[in-house]
Short mmCIF file of C-alpha atoms in Angstrom, two decimals:
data_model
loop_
_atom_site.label_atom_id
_atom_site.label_comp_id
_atom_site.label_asym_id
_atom_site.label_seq_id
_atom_site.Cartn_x
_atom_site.Cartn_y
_atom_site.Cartn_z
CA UNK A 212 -51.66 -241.90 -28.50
CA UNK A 213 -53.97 -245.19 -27.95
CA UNK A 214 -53.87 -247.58 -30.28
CA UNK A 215 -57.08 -247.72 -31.09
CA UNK A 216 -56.65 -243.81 -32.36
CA UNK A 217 -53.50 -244.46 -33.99
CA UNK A 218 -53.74 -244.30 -38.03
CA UNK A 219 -53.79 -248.02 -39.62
CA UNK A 220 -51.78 -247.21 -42.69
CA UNK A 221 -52.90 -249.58 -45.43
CA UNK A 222 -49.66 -250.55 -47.90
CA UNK A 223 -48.87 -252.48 -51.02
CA UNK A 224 -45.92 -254.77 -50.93
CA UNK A 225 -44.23 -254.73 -54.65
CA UNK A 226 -42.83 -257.96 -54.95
CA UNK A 227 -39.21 -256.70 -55.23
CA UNK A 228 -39.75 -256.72 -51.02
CA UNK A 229 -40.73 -260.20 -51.14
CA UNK A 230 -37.39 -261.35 -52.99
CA UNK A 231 -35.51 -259.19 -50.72
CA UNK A 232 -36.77 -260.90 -47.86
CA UNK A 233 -36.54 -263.86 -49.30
CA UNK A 234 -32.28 -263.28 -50.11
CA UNK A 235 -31.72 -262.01 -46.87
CA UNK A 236 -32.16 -262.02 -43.73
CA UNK A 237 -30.88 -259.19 -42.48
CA UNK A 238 -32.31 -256.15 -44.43
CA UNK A 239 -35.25 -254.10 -43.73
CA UNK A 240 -37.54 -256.12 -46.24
CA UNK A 241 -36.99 -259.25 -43.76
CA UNK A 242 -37.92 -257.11 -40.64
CA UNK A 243 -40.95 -255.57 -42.22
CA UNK A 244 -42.16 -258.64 -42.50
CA UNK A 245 -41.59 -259.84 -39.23
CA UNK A 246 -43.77 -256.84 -38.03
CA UNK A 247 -46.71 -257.86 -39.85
CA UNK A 248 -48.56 -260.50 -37.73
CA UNK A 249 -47.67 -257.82 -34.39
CA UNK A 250 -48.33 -254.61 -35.64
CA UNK A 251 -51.73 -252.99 -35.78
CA UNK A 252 -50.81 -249.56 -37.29
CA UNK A 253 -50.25 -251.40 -40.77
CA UNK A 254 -52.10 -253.60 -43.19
CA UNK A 255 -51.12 -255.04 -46.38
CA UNK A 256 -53.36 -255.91 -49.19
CA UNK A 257 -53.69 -258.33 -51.93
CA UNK A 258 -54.90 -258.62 -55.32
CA UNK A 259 -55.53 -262.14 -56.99
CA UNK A 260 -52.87 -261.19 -59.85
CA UNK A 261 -50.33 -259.64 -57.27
CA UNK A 262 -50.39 -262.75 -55.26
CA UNK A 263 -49.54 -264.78 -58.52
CA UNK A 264 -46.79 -262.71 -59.07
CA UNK A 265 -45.68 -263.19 -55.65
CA UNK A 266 -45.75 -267.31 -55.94
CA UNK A 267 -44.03 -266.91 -59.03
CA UNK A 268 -40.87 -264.82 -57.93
CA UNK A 269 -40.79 -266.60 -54.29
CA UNK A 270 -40.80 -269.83 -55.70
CA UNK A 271 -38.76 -269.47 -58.45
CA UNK A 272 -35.82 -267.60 -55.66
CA UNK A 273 -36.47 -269.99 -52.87
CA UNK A 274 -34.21 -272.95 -53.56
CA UNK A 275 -31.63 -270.88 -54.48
CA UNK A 276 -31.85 -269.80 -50.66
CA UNK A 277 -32.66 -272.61 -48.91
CA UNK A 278 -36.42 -272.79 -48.63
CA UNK A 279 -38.61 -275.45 -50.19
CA UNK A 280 -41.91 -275.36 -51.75
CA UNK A 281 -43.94 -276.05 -48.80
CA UNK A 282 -42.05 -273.30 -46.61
CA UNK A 283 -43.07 -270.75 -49.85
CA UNK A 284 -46.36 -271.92 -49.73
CA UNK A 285 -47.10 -271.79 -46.05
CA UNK A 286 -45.45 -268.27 -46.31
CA UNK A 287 -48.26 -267.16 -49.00
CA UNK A 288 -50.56 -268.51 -46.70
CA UNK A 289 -49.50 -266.11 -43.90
CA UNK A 290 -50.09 -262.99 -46.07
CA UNK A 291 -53.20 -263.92 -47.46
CA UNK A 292 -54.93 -264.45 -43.68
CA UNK A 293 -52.80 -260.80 -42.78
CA UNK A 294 -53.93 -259.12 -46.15
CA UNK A 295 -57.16 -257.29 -47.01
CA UNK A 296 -58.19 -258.59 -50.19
CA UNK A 297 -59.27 -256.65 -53.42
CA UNK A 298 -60.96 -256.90 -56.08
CA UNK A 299 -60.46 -254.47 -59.35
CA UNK A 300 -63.15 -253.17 -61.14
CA UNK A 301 -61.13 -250.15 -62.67
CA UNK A 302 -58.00 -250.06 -64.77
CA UNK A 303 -56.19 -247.21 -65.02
CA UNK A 304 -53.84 -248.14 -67.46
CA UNK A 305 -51.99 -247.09 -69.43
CA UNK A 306 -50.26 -244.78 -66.52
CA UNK A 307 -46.89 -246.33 -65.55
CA UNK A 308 -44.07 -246.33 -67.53
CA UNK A 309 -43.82 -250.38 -67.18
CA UNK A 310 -46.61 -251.84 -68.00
CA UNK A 311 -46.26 -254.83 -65.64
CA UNK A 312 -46.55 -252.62 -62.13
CA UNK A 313 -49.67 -251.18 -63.32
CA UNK A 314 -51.84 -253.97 -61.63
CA UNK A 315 -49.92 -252.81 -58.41
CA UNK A 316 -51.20 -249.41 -58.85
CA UNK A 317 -54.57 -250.65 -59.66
CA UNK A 318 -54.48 -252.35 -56.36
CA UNK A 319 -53.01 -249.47 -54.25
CA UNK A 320 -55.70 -247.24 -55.71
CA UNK A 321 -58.74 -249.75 -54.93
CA UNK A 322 -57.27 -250.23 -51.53
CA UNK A 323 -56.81 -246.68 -50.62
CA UNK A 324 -53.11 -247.35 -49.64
CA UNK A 325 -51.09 -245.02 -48.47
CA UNK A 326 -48.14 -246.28 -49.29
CA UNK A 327 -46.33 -248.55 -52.12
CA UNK A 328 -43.32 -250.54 -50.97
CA UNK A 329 -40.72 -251.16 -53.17
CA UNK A 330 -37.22 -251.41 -54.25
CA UNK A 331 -38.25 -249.81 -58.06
CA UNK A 332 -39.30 -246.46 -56.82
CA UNK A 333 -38.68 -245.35 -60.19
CA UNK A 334 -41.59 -247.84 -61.98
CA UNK A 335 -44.17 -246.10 -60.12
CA UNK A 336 -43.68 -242.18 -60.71
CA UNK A 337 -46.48 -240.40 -61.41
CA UNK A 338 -48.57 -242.50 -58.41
CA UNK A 339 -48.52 -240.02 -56.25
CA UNK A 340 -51.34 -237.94 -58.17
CA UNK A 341 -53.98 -240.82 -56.44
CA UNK A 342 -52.25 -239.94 -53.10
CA UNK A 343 -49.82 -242.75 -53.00
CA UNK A 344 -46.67 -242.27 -51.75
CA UNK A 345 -43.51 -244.81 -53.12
CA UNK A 346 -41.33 -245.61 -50.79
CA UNK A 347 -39.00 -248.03 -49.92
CA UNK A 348 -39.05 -250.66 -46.62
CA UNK A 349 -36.10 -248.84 -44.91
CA UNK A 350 -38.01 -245.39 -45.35
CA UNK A 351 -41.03 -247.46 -44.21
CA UNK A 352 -39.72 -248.86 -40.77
CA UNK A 353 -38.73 -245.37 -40.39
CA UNK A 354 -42.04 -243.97 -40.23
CA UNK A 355 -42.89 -246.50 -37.88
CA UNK A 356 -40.35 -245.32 -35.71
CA UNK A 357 -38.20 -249.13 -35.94
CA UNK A 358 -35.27 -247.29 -37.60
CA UNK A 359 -33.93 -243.69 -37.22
#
């Protein structure tokens, strides 16, 4: 199929991928991100509160492996010019059974994701009655065919 036909799928990235990348280079978190700035059949998106929570966690887990400040913040800086940014006018809440991932949901339904990414499958059940589907980055590369 031609790329421009090809489905875009738009995803959330739970921070829990972020650390993961951030720990190691070697696991499917890492090489989903080094598939963003090449590959045109995905798209992430941002919130203003979900990229807070992303500084937060990749700043406070970058020392510990090696990367400084600036490297974090040029980092953010590379998913915010990738990202579609959101804005959310609707809450949904109380829906999740953790009360901190709702914002996530709040995003993936204002984005029209198709897809939450995540390590903590188990904080969003009950998404998939807006259509989302939870999955994690290994089960993500494998739709894209990088993994079998």
């Amino acid at each position: 199929m031609p790329i421009s036909m090809r489905k875009v799928f738009q995803i959330i990235l739970d921070t829990s991928v972020i650390v993961s990348a951030i720990r190691s280079k070697r696991g499917a978190s890492y090489k989903l991100l080094l598939q963003l700035a090449a590959d045109a059949c995905w798209q992430i998106n941002l919130s203003t509160a979900l990229l807070l929570e992303y500084e937060a966690k990749a700043q406070e887990h970058a020392a510990m492996f090696g990367y400084t400040n600036e490297q974090v913040d040029d980092f953010l800086d590379f998913l915010c010019s990738a990202a579609n940014e959101h804005q959310i006018y609707f809450r949904w809440r109380p829906f999740l059974p953790d009360a901190g991932d709702e914002f996530v949901l709040e995003l993936a339904i204002a984005a029209g994701a198709d897809y939450i990414v995540t390590y903590n499958k188990k904080d969003f059940v009950g998404a998939g009655a807006f259509g989302i589907e939870i999955i994690t980055p290994f089960e993500f590369l494998q739709i894209l065919g990088e993994i079998k």
